[in-house]
Amino acid sequence: MTERGILDTSAVVLLGRLHEQHLPEEPVITAVTLAELSVGPLVATTRKERAARQAVLQQAEADFQPLPFDADAARAFGRVAASLRAGGRKIQARSYDAMIAATAIANGLPLYTVNPDDFSVINGLDLRPIPHPDQALSPT
């Protein structure tokens, strides 16, 4: 059986630089990640940055059919928000992350991220950290 998993926005942005062995066999994204990526080109401060962010957005749109933030995800969002609050985090600062996590929980899928600390206090989330490509690799 092919393992399906959700890539969060950090993983999508770095996708071309991540090692395949750290990714699910069938990666998917959420509509929330697509929304978050859509903001990028609009808030970029240079032409080069805008072009790079637009390229990531267009690649994500071409490569993925995003999972919706639906009624099940909305219900899971309440549990995620409660976990974040119990962990001392403000939900407003983590709203995209919380919605992505809720979508993962609602769909029963693991969440792959380069920023595991953003999700570490969320109960019921199958979190799969991905090493950042700029981290020094330890010798094997």
mmCIF file of N, CA and C in Angstrom:
data_model
loop_
_atom_site.group_PDB
_atom_site.id
_atom_site.type_symbol
_atom_site.label_atom_id
_atom_site.label_comp_id
_atom_site.label_asym_id
_atom_site.label_seq_id
_atom_site.Cartn_x
_atom_site.Cartn_y
_atom_site.Cartn_z
ATOM 1 N N MET A 1 0.842 -1.188 0.000
ATOM 2 C CA MET A 1 0.000 0.000 0.000
ATOM 3 C C MET A 1 0.885 1.249 0.000
ATOM 4 N N THR A 2 0.568 2.170 -0.843
ATOM 5 C CA THR A 2 1.312 3.413 -0.952
ATOM 6 C C THR A 2 0.986 4.309 0.228
ATOM 7 N N GLU A 3 2.039 4.844 0.859
ATOM 8 C CA GLU A 3 1.793 5.754 1.969
ATOM 9 C C GLU A 3 1.497 7.148 1.431
ATOM 10 N N ARG A 4 0.359 7.648 1.828
ATOM 11 C CA ARG A 4 -0.073 8.990 1.469
ATOM 12 C C ARG A 4 0.202 9.887 2.660
ATOM 13 N N GLY A 5 0.648 11.101 2.412
ATOM 14 C CA GLY A 5 0.906 12.036 3.487
ATOM 15 C C GLY A 5 0.795 13.464 3.005
ATOM 16 N N ILE A 6 0.464 14.349 3.930
ATOM 17 C CA ILE A 6 0.304 15.766 3.620
ATOM 18 C C ILE A 6 1.630 16.486 3.826
ATOM 19 N N LEU A 7 1.999 17.280 2.838
ATOM 20 C CA LEU A 7 3.158 18.165 2.965
ATOM 21 C C LEU A 7 2.653 19.514 3.447
ATOM 22 N N ASP A 8 3.283 20.063 4.492
ATOM 23 C CA ASP A 8 2.890 21.409 4.905
ATOM 24 C C ASP A 8 3.584 22.411 3.990
ATOM 25 N N THR A 9 3.310 23.665 4.199
ATOM 26 C CA THR A 9 3.818 24.705 3.304
ATOM 27 C C THR A 9 5.342 24.746 3.276
ATOM 28 N N SER A 10 5.988 24.553 4.427
ATOM 29 C CA SER A 10 7.458 24.579 4.451
ATOM 30 C C SER A 10 8.036 23.481 3.563
ATOM 31 N N ALA A 11 7.409 22.319 3.551
ATOM 32 C CA ALA A 11 7.885 21.213 2.725
ATOM 33 C C ALA A 11 7.654 21.492 1.243
ATOM 34 N N VAL A 12 6.535 22.110 0.914
ATOM 35 C CA VAL A 12 6.249 22.431 -0.486
ATOM 36 C C VAL A 12 7.261 23.445 -1.016
ATOM 37 N N VAL A 13 7.559 24.456 -0.211
ATOM 38 C CA VAL A 13 8.506 25.490 -0.631
ATOM 39 C C VAL A 13 9.894 24.890 -0.895
ATOM 40 N N LEU A 14 10.278 23.922 -0.093
ATOM 41 C CA LEU A 14 11.611 23.312 -0.212
ATOM 42 C C LEU A 14 11.599 21.989 -0.977
ATOM 43 N N LEU A 15 10.498 21.624 -1.570
ATOM 44 C CA LEU A 15 10.309 20.295 -2.139
ATOM 45 C C LEU A 15 11.434 19.844 -3.062
ATOM 46 N N GLY A 16 11.882 20.692 -3.938
ATOM 47 C CA GLY A 16 12.949 20.326 -4.867
ATOM 48 C C GLY A 16 14.285 20.050 -4.206
ATOM 49 N N ARG A 17 14.431 20.434 -2.953
ATOM 50 C CA ARG A 17 15.697 20.262 -2.237
ATOM 51 C C ARG A 17 15.631 19.178 -1.160
ATOM 52 N N LEU A 18 14.472 18.604 -0.941
ATOM 53 C CA LEU A 18 14.309 17.601 0.114
ATOM 54 C C LEU A 18 14.672 16.219 -0.399
ATOM 55 N N HIS A 19 15.199 15.382 0.494
ATOM 56 C CA HIS A 19 15.552 14.018 0.136
ATOM 57 C C HIS A 19 14.292 13.170 0.078
ATOM 58 N N GLU A 20 14.147 12.447 -1.004
ATOM 59 C CA GLU A 20 12.950 11.654 -1.252
ATOM 60 C C GLU A 20 12.634 10.661 -0.137
ATOM 61 N N GLN A 21 13.674 10.132 0.514
ATOM 62 C CA GLN A 21 13.438 9.123 1.552
ATOM 63 C C GLN A 21 12.693 9.696 2.759
ATOM 64 N N HIS A 22 12.635 11.013 2.890
ATOM 65 C CA HIS A 22 11.939 11.647 4.017
ATOM 66 C C HIS A 22 10.508 12.049 3.660
ATOM 67 N N LEU A 23 10.082 11.742 2.445
ATOM 68 C CA LEU A 23 8.767 12.159 1.968
ATOM 69 C C LEU A 23 7.835 10.960 1.812
ATOM 70 N N PRO A 24 6.525 11.204 1.851
ATOM 71 C CA PRO A 24 5.591 10.097 1.608
ATOM 72 C C PRO A 24 5.655 9.673 0.142
ATOM 73 N N GLU A 25 5.272 8.434 -0.110
ATOM 74 C CA GLU A 25 5.257 7.952 -1.492
ATOM 75 C C GLU A 25 4.245 8.723 -2.331
ATOM 76 N N GLU A 26 3.135 9.089 -1.709
ATOM 77 C CA GLU A 26 2.103 9.862 -2.390
ATOM 78 C C GLU A 26 1.864 11.159 -1.621
ATOM 79 N N PRO A 27 2.623 12.206 -1.951
ATOM 80 C CA PRO A 27 2.435 13.476 -1.241
ATOM 81 C C PRO A 27 1.191 14.211 -1.735
ATOM 82 N N VAL A 28 0.504 14.840 -0.789
ATOM 83 C CA VAL A 28 -0.643 15.684 -1.098
ATOM 84 C C VAL A 28 -0.489 16.984 -0.315
ATOM 85 N N ILE A 29 -1.233 17.998 -0.722
ATOM 86 C CA ILE A 29 -1.246 19.257 0.015
ATOM 87 C C ILE A 29 -2.688 19.606 0.345
ATOM 88 N N THR A 30 -2.848 20.609 1.177
ATOM 89 C CA THR A 30 -4.186 21.078 1.537
ATOM 90 C C THR A 30 -4.490 22.375 0.795
ATOM 91 N N ALA A 31 -5.770 22.688 0.719
ATOM 92 C CA ALA A 31 -6.186 23.966 0.139
ATOM 93 C C ALA A 31 -5.609 25.125 0.943
ATOM 94 N N VAL A 32 -5.392 24.901 2.240
ATOM 95 C CA VAL A 32 -4.820 25.944 3.090
ATOM 96 C C VAL A 32 -3.385 26.250 2.671
ATOM 97 N N THR A 33 -2.614 25.215 2.342
ATOM 98 C CA THR A 33 -1.249 25.445 1.851
ATOM 99 C C THR A 33 -1.289 26.237 0.547
ATOM 100 N N LEU A 34 -2.214 25.897 -0.333
ATOM 101 C CA LEU A 34 -2.335 26.646 -1.584
ATOM 102 C C LEU A 34 -2.688 28.109 -1.300
ATOM 103 N N ALA A 35 -3.550 28.340 -0.321
ATOM 104 C CA ALA A 35 -3.887 29.718 0.068
ATOM 105 C C ALA A 35 -2.667 30.445 0.611
ATOM 106 N N GLU A 36 -1.915 29.752 1.463
ATOM 107 C CA GLU A 36 -0.719 30.364 2.049
ATOM 108 C C GLU A 36 0.310 30.691 0.966
ATOM 109 N N LEU A 37 0.481 29.775 0.020
ATOM 110 C CA LEU A 37 1.411 30.025 -1.086
ATOM 111 C C LEU A 37 0.932 31.178 -1.971
ATOM 112 N N SER A 38 -0.376 31.354 -2.077
ATOM 113 C CA SER A 38 -0.941 32.431 -2.900
ATOM 114 C C SER A 38 -0.643 33.815 -2.341
ATOM 115 N N VAL A 39 -0.415 33.906 -1.047
ATOM 116 C CA VAL A 39 -0.086 35.175 -0.417
ATOM 117 C C VAL A 39 1.340 35.597 -0.786
ATOM 118 N N GLY A 40 2.227 34.627 -0.902
ATOM 119 C CA GLY A 40 3.655 34.895 -1.105
ATOM 120 C C GLY A 40 3.999 35.908 -2.180
ATOM 121 N N PRO A 41 3.569 35.689 -3.422
ATOM 122 C CA PRO A 41 3.931 36.654 -4.472
ATOM 123 C C PRO A 41 3.365 38.053 -4.224
ATOM 124 N N LEU A 42 2.245 38.119 -3.541
ATOM 125 C CA LEU A 42 1.591 39.409 -3.311
ATOM 126 C C LEU A 42 2.280 40.255 -2.248
ATOM 127 N N VAL A 43 3.036 39.606 -1.373
ATOM 128 C CA VAL A 43 3.712 40.347 -0.310
ATOM 129 C C VAL A 43 5.230 40.411 -0.507
ATOM 130 N N ALA A 44 5.715 39.847 -1.596
ATOM 131 C CA ALA A 44 7.154 39.877 -1.869
ATOM 132 C C ALA A 44 7.613 41.323 -2.054
ATOM 133 N N THR A 45 8.838 41.582 -1.620
ATOM 134 C CA THR A 45 9.339 42.960 -1.673
ATOM 135 C C THR A 45 10.256 43.231 -2.860
ATOM 136 N N THR A 46 10.679 42.194 -3.560
ATOM 137 C CA THR A 46 11.512 42.390 -4.751
ATOM 138 C C THR A 46 10.939 41.583 -5.917
ATOM 139 N N ARG A 47 11.299 41.966 -7.121
ATOM 140 C CA ARG A 47 10.854 41.217 -8.302
ATOM 141 C C ARG A 47 11.361 39.785 -8.287
ATOM 142 N N LYS A 48 12.601 39.623 -7.867
ATOM 143 C CA LYS A 48 13.196 38.285 -7.828
ATOM 144 C C LYS A 48 12.444 37.386 -6.839
ATOM 145 N N GLU A 49 12.176 37.929 -5.659
ATOM 146 C CA GLU A 49 11.440 37.176 -4.646
ATOM 147 C C GLU A 49 10.016 36.864 -5.128
ATOM 148 N N ARG A 50 9.368 37.837 -5.756
ATOM 149 C CA ARG A 50 8.015 37.637 -6.276
ATOM 150 C C ARG A 50 8.006 36.522 -7.321
ATOM 151 N N ALA A 51 8.983 36.546 -8.223
ATOM 152 C CA ALA A 51 9.062 35.523 -9.274
ATOM 153 C C ALA A 51 9.292 34.136 -8.672
ATOM 154 N N ALA A 52 10.166 34.060 -7.673
ATOM 155 C CA ALA A 52 10.441 32.774 -7.035
ATOM 156 C C ALA A 52 9.198 32.233 -6.337
ATOM 157 N N ARG A 53 8.497 33.092 -5.631
ATOM 158 C CA ARG A 53 7.285 32.662 -4.927
ATOM 159 C C ARG A 53 6.171 32.292 -5.905
ATOM 160 N N GLN A 54 6.077 33.023 -6.993
ATOM 161 C CA GLN A 54 5.080 32.712 -8.016
ATOM 162 C C GLN A 54 5.383 31.353 -8.651
ATOM 163 N N ALA A 55 6.658 31.069 -8.857
ATOM 164 C CA ALA A 55 7.055 29.774 -9.423
ATOM 165 C C ALA A 55 6.668 28.619 -8.501
ATOM 166 N N VAL A 56 6.872 28.789 -7.190
ATOM 167 C CA VAL A 56 6.494 27.747 -6.225
ATOM 168 C C VAL A 56 4.979 27.547 -6.254
ATOM 169 N N LEU A 57 4.223 28.634 -6.261
ATOM 170 C CA LEU A 57 2.767 28.559 -6.314
ATOM 171 C C LEU A 57 2.304 27.827 -7.564
ATOM 172 N N GLN A 58 2.831 28.218 -8.707
ATOM 173 C CA GLN A 58 2.404 27.595 -9.960
ATOM 174 C C GLN A 58 2.784 26.114 -10.019
ATOM 175 N N GLN A 59 3.940 25.759 -9.477
ATOM 176 C CA GLN A 59 4.346 24.359 -9.454
ATOM 177 C C GLN A 59 3.408 23.546 -8.563
ATOM 178 N N ALA A 60 3.061 24.102 -7.408
ATOM 179 C CA ALA A 60 2.135 23.418 -6.505
ATOM 180 C C ALA A 60 0.765 23.241 -7.163
ATOM 181 N N GLU A 61 0.301 24.269 -7.851
ATOM 182 C CA GLU A 61 -0.988 24.175 -8.545
ATOM 183 C C GLU A 61 -0.953 23.108 -9.637
ATOM 184 N N ALA A 62 0.188 22.971 -10.303
ATOM 185 C CA ALA A 62 0.320 21.985 -11.381
ATOM 186 C C ALA A 62 0.469 20.562 -10.846
ATOM 187 N N ASP A 63 1.140 20.411 -9.714
ATOM 188 C CA ASP A 63 1.499 19.083 -9.200
ATOM 189 C C ASP A 63 0.477 18.451 -8.272
ATOM 190 N N PHE A 64 -0.378 19.241 -7.644
ATOM 191 C CA PHE A 64 -1.244 18.719 -6.595
ATOM 192 C C PHE A 64 -2.708 19.083 -6.808
ATOM 193 N N GLN A 65 -3.580 18.186 -6.380
ATOM 194 C CA GLN A 65 -5.009 18.462 -6.246
ATOM 195 C C GLN A 65 -5.240 18.583 -4.746
ATOM 196 N N PRO A 66 -5.350 19.801 -4.217
ATOM 197 C CA PRO A 66 -5.368 19.972 -2.766
ATOM 198 C C PRO A 66 -6.597 19.376 -2.081
ATOM 199 N N LEU A 67 -6.361 18.868 -0.867
ATOM 200 C CA LEU A 67 -7.452 18.409 -0.016
ATOM 201 C C LEU A 67 -8.182 19.636 0.512
ATOM 202 N N PRO A 68 -9.505 19.606 0.549
ATOM 203 C CA PRO A 68 -10.248 20.779 1.017
ATOM 204 C C PRO A 68 -10.231 20.909 2.535
ATOM 205 N N PHE A 69 -10.445 22.128 2.978
ATOM 206 C CA PHE A 69 -10.735 22.367 4.391
ATOM 207 C C PHE A 69 -12.247 22.268 4.490
ATOM 208 N N ASP A 70 -12.723 21.074 4.831
ATOM 209 C CA ASP A 70 -14.152 20.793 4.812
ATOM 210 C C ASP A 70 -14.729 20.752 6.226
ATOM 211 N N ALA A 71 -15.957 20.254 6.352
ATOM 212 C CA ALA A 71 -16.625 20.227 7.651
ATOM 213 C C ALA A 71 -15.869 19.360 8.661
ATOM 214 N N ASP A 72 -15.324 18.222 8.219
ATOM 215 C CA ASP A 72 -14.552 17.378 9.133
ATOM 216 C C ASP A 72 -13.300 18.111 9.615
ATOM 217 N N ALA A 73 -12.629 18.806 8.693
ATOM 218 C CA ALA A 73 -11.440 19.576 9.073
ATOM 219 C C ALA A 73 -11.818 20.713 10.018
ATOM 220 N N ALA A 74 -12.966 21.327 9.790
ATOM 221 C CA ALA A 74 -13.416 22.415 10.667
ATOM 222 C C ALA A 74 -13.636 21.901 12.093
ATOM 223 N N ARG A 75 -14.216 20.708 12.207
ATOM 224 C CA ARG A 75 -14.412 20.130 13.537
ATOM 225 C C ARG A 75 -13.072 19.772 14.177
ATOM 226 N N ALA A 76 -12.154 19.224 13.392
ATOM 227 C CA ALA A 76 -10.822 18.889 13.912
ATOM 228 C C ALA A 76 -10.071 20.154 14.324
ATOM 229 N N PHE A 77 -10.352 21.266 13.650
ATOM 230 C CA PHE A 77 -9.698 22.533 13.965
ATOM 231 C C PHE A 77 -9.937 22.931 15.420
ATOM 232 N N GLY A 78 -11.110 22.667 15.930
ATOM 233 C CA GLY A 78 -11.393 22.978 17.331
ATOM 234 C C GLY A 78 -10.449 22.245 18.264
ATOM 235 N N ARG A 79 -10.213 20.964 17.998
ATOM 236 C CA ARG A 79 -9.287 20.176 18.825
ATOM 237 C C ARG A 79 -7.858 20.683 18.674
ATOM 238 N N VAL A 80 -7.492 21.039 17.458
ATOM 239 C CA VAL A 80 -6.145 21.569 17.212
ATOM 240 C C VAL A 80 -5.957 22.882 17.957
ATOM 241 N N ALA A 81 -6.926 23.770 17.852
ATOM 242 C CA ALA A 81 -6.836 25.067 18.532
ATOM 243 C C ALA A 81 -6.730 24.878 20.040
ATOM 244 N N ALA A 82 -7.486 23.923 20.583
ATOM 245 C CA ALA A 82 -7.414 23.653 22.023
ATOM 246 C C ALA A 82 -6.028 23.119 22.395
ATOM 247 N N SER A 83 -5.453 22.260 21.575
ATOM 248 C CA SER A 83 -4.100 21.746 21.834
ATOM 249 C C SER A 83 -3.073 22.869 21.815
ATOM 250 N N LEU A 84 -3.190 23.752 20.840
ATOM 251 C CA LEU A 84 -2.252 24.872 20.751
ATOM 252 C C LEU A 84 -2.372 25.766 21.978
ATOM 253 N N ARG A 85 -3.597 26.064 22.363
ATOM 254 C CA ARG A 85 -3.805 26.919 23.540
ATOM 255 C C ARG A 85 -3.249 26.249 24.791
ATOM 256 N N ALA A 86 -3.511 24.948 24.963
ATOM 257 C CA ALA A 86 -2.993 24.212 26.128
ATOM 258 C C ALA A 86 -1.467 24.182 26.121
ATOM 259 N N GLY A 87 -0.883 24.228 24.926
ATOM 260 C CA GLY A 87 0.573 24.229 24.808
ATOM 261 C C GLY A 87 1.178 25.618 24.918
ATOM 262 N N GLY A 88 0.344 26.618 25.223
ATOM 263 C CA GLY A 88 0.842 27.975 25.416
ATOM 264 C C GLY A 88 1.048 28.751 24.130
ATOM 265 N N ARG A 89 0.446 28.310 23.056
ATOM 266 C CA ARG A 89 0.608 28.998 21.773
ATOM 267 C C ARG A 89 -0.664 29.752 21.413
ATOM 268 N N LYS A 90 -0.490 30.877 20.758
ATOM 269 C CA LYS A 90 -1.637 31.664 20.320
ATOM 270 C C LYS A 90 -2.103 31.141 18.973
ATOM 271 N N ILE A 91 -3.364 30.784 18.898
ATOM 272 C CA ILE A 91 -3.916 30.210 17.677
ATOM 273 C C ILE A 91 -3.851 31.192 16.506
ATOM 274 N N GLN A 92 -4.013 32.489 16.785
ATOM 275 C CA GLN A 92 -4.003 33.469 15.706
ATOM 276 C C GLN A 92 -2.666 33.473 14.962
ATOM 277 N N ALA A 93 -1.580 33.285 15.674
ATOM 278 C CA ALA A 93 -0.255 33.298 15.057
ATOM 279 C C ALA A 93 0.002 32.018 14.270
ATOM 280 N N ARG A 94 -0.785 31.002 14.509
ATOM 281 C CA ARG A 94 -0.564 29.699 13.887
ATOM 282 C C ARG A 94 -1.790 29.244 13.113
ATOM 283 N N SER A 95 -2.597 30.168 12.614
ATOM 284 C CA SER A 95 -3.869 29.767 12.014
ATOM 285 C C SER A 95 -3.692 28.897 10.770
ATOM 286 N N TYR A 96 -2.761 29.228 9.881
ATOM 287 C CA TYR A 96 -2.533 28.371 8.707
ATOM 288 C C TYR A 96 -2.098 26.975 9.158
ATOM 289 N N ASP A 97 -1.123 26.935 10.060
ATOM 290 C CA ASP A 97 -0.617 25.641 10.541
ATOM 291 C C ASP A 97 -1.732 24.831 11.189
ATOM 292 N N ALA A 98 -2.563 25.490 11.978
ATOM 293 C CA ALA A 98 -3.652 24.798 12.662
ATOM 294 C C ALA A 98 -4.648 24.219 11.661
ATOM 295 N N MET A 99 -4.938 24.944 10.615
ATOM 296 C CA MET A 99 -5.871 24.462 9.606
ATOM 297 C C MET A 99 -5.263 23.314 8.793
ATOM 298 N N ILE A 100 -3.981 23.382 8.509
ATOM 299 C CA ILE A 100 -3.301 22.292 7.811
ATOM 300 C C ILE A 100 -3.300 21.046 8.693
ATOM 301 N N ALA A 101 -2.979 21.209 9.964
ATOM 302 C CA ALA A 101 -2.987 20.081 10.901
ATOM 303 C C ALA A 101 -4.385 19.491 11.023
ATOM 304 N N ALA A 102 -5.398 20.341 11.103
ATOM 305 C CA ALA A 102 -6.779 19.863 11.203
ATOM 306 C C ALA A 102 -7.165 19.049 9.970
ATOM 307 N N THR A 103 -6.740 19.479 8.807
ATOM 308 C CA THR A 103 -7.026 18.735 7.582
ATOM 309 C C THR A 103 -6.342 17.371 7.616
ATOM 310 N N ALA A 104 -5.108 17.328 8.114
ATOM 311 C CA ALA A 104 -4.389 16.050 8.239
ATOM 312 C C ALA A 104 -5.121 15.112 9.194
ATOM 313 N N ILE A 105 -5.534 15.635 10.337
ATOM 314 C CA ILE A 105 -6.241 14.821 11.326
ATOM 315 C C ILE A 105 -7.571 14.328 10.759
ATOM 316 N N ALA A 106 -8.325 15.218 10.128
ATOM 317 C CA ALA A 106 -9.629 14.854 9.577
ATOM 318 C C ALA A 106 -9.521 13.774 8.505
ATOM 319 N N ASN A 107 -8.416 13.773 7.772
ATOM 320 C CA ASN A 107 -8.220 12.798 6.704
ATOM 321 C C ASN A 107 -7.425 11.574 7.149
ATOM 322 N N GLY A 108 -7.002 11.563 8.427
ATOM 323 C CA GLY A 108 -6.246 10.429 8.946
ATOM 324 C C GLY A 108 -4.895 10.255 8.269
ATOM 325 N N LEU A 109 -4.264 11.374 7.919
ATOM 326 C CA LEU A 109 -2.986 11.328 7.212
ATOM 327 C C LEU A 109 -1.874 11.935 8.056
ATOM 328 N N PRO A 110 -0.649 11.425 7.890
ATOM 329 C CA PRO A 110 0.481 12.053 8.576
ATOM 330 C C PRO A 110 0.808 13.401 7.927
ATOM 331 N N LEU A 111 1.399 14.275 8.720
ATOM 332 C CA LEU A 111 1.804 15.591 8.238
ATOM 333 C C LEU A 111 3.317 15.659 8.209
ATOM 334 N N TYR A 112 3.863 15.932 7.043
ATOM 335 C CA TYR A 112 5.301 16.056 6.842
ATOM 336 C C TYR A 112 5.675 17.533 6.830
ATOM 337 N N THR A 113 6.675 17.896 7.648
ATOM 338 C CA THR A 113 7.055 19.302 7.777
ATOM 339 C C THR A 113 8.540 19.465 8.049
ATOM 340 N N VAL A 114 9.069 20.573 7.596
ATOM 341 C CA VAL A 114 10.448 20.962 7.901
ATOM 342 C C VAL A 114 10.472 21.732 9.223
ATOM 343 N N ASN A 115 9.302 22.168 9.689
ATOM 344 C CA ASN A 115 9.177 22.948 10.922
ATOM 345 C C ASN A 115 8.342 22.206 11.962
ATOM 346 N N PRO A 116 8.841 21.089 12.494
ATOM 347 C CA PRO A 116 8.020 20.298 13.427
ATOM 348 C C PRO A 116 7.646 21.041 14.702
ATOM 349 N N ASP A 117 8.438 22.004 15.135
ATOM 350 C CA ASP A 117 8.103 22.752 16.347
ATOM 351 C C ASP A 117 6.781 23.507 16.205
ATOM 352 N N ASP A 118 6.410 23.858 14.969
ATOM 353 C CA ASP A 118 5.154 24.566 14.737
ATOM 354 C C ASP A 118 3.943 23.694 15.066
ATOM 355 N N PHE A 119 4.138 22.371 15.093
ATOM 356 C CA PHE A 119 3.029 21.440 15.257
ATOM 357 C C PHE A 119 3.166 20.533 16.480
ATOM 358 N N SER A 120 4.251 20.655 17.207
ATOM 359 C CA SER A 120 4.606 19.663 18.227
ATOM 360 C C SER A 120 3.599 19.505 19.363
ATOM 361 N N VAL A 121 2.813 20.504 19.669
ATOM 362 C CA VAL A 121 1.883 20.412 20.805
ATOM 363 C C VAL A 121 0.473 19.979 20.399
ATOM 364 N N ILE A 122 0.285 19.624 19.137
ATOM 365 C CA ILE A 122 -1.053 19.288 18.653
ATOM 366 C C ILE A 122 -1.347 17.810 18.904
ATOM 367 N N ASN A 123 -2.334 17.569 19.754
ATOM 368 C CA ASN A 123 -2.738 16.205 20.090
ATOM 369 C C ASN A 123 -3.398 15.535 18.892
ATOM 370 N N GLY A 124 -3.083 14.255 18.696
ATOM 371 C CA GLY A 124 -3.730 13.472 17.646
ATOM 372 C C GLY A 124 -3.149 13.640 16.265
ATOM 373 N N LEU A 125 -2.087 14.424 16.139
ATOM 374 C CA LEU A 125 -1.463 14.651 14.836
ATOM 375 C C LEU A 125 -0.301 13.687 14.658
ATOM 376 N N ASP A 126 -0.289 12.959 13.546
ATOM 377 C CA ASP A 126 0.824 12.081 13.189
ATOM 378 C C ASP A 126 1.852 12.948 12.468
ATOM 379 N N LEU A 127 2.814 13.446 13.215
ATOM 380 C CA LEU A 127 3.794 14.406 12.713
ATOM 381 C C LEU A 127 5.051 13.690 12.227
ATOM 382 N N ARG A 128 5.481 14.020 11.025
ATOM 383 C CA ARG A 128 6.675 13.422 10.432
ATOM 384 C C ARG A 128 7.677 14.535 10.082
ATOM 385 N N PRO A 129 8.648 14.766 10.944
ATOM 386 C CA PRO A 129 9.640 15.811 10.668
ATOM 387 C C PRO A 129 10.505 15.455 9.461
ATOM 388 N N ILE A 130 10.826 16.461 8.682
ATOM 389 C CA ILE A 130 11.717 16.329 7.530
ATOM 390 C C ILE A 130 12.951 17.167 7.830
ATOM 391 N N PRO A 131 14.144 16.595 7.701
ATOM 392 C CA PRO A 131 15.347 17.409 7.921
ATOM 393 C C PRO A 131 15.429 18.563 6.909
ATOM 394 N N HIS A 132 15.790 19.723 7.404
ATOM 395 C CA HIS A 132 15.975 20.880 6.523
ATOM 396 C C HIS A 132 17.168 20.604 5.621
ATOM 397 N N PRO A 133 17.076 20.921 4.330
ATOM 398 C CA PRO A 133 18.182 20.606 3.423
ATOM 399 C C PRO A 133 19.475 21.367 3.730
ATOM 400 N N ASP A 134 19.393 22.450 4.494
ATOM 401 C CA ASP A 134 20.596 23.205 4.827
ATOM 402 C C ASP A 134 21.258 22.727 6.119
ATOM 403 N N GLN A 135 20.640 21.764 6.803
ATOM 404 C CA GLN A 135 21.252 21.204 8.009
ATOM 405 C C GLN A 135 22.461 20.362 7.614
ATOM 406 N N ALA A 136 23.473 20.428 8.446
ATOM 407 C CA ALA A 136 24.653 19.606 8.196
ATOM 408 C C ALA A 136 24.261 18.140 8.335
ATOM 409 N N LEU A 137 24.628 17.352 7.370
ATOM 410 C CA LEU A 137 24.344 15.927 7.419
ATOM 411 C C LEU A 137 25.358 15.237 8.313
ATOM 412 N N SER A 138 24.857 14.355 9.163
ATOM 413 C CA SER A 138 25.774 13.617 10.030
ATOM 414 C C SER A 138 26.387 12.472 9.240
ATOM 415 N N PRO A 139 27.658 12.151 9.508
ATOM 416 C CA PRO A 139 28.297 11.069 8.754
ATOM 417 C C PRO A 139 27.638 9.728 9.098
ATOM 418 N N THR A 140 27.552 8.860 8.100
ATOM 419 C CA THR A 140 26.949 7.547 8.335
ATOM 420 C C THR A 140 27.974 6.462 8.410
#
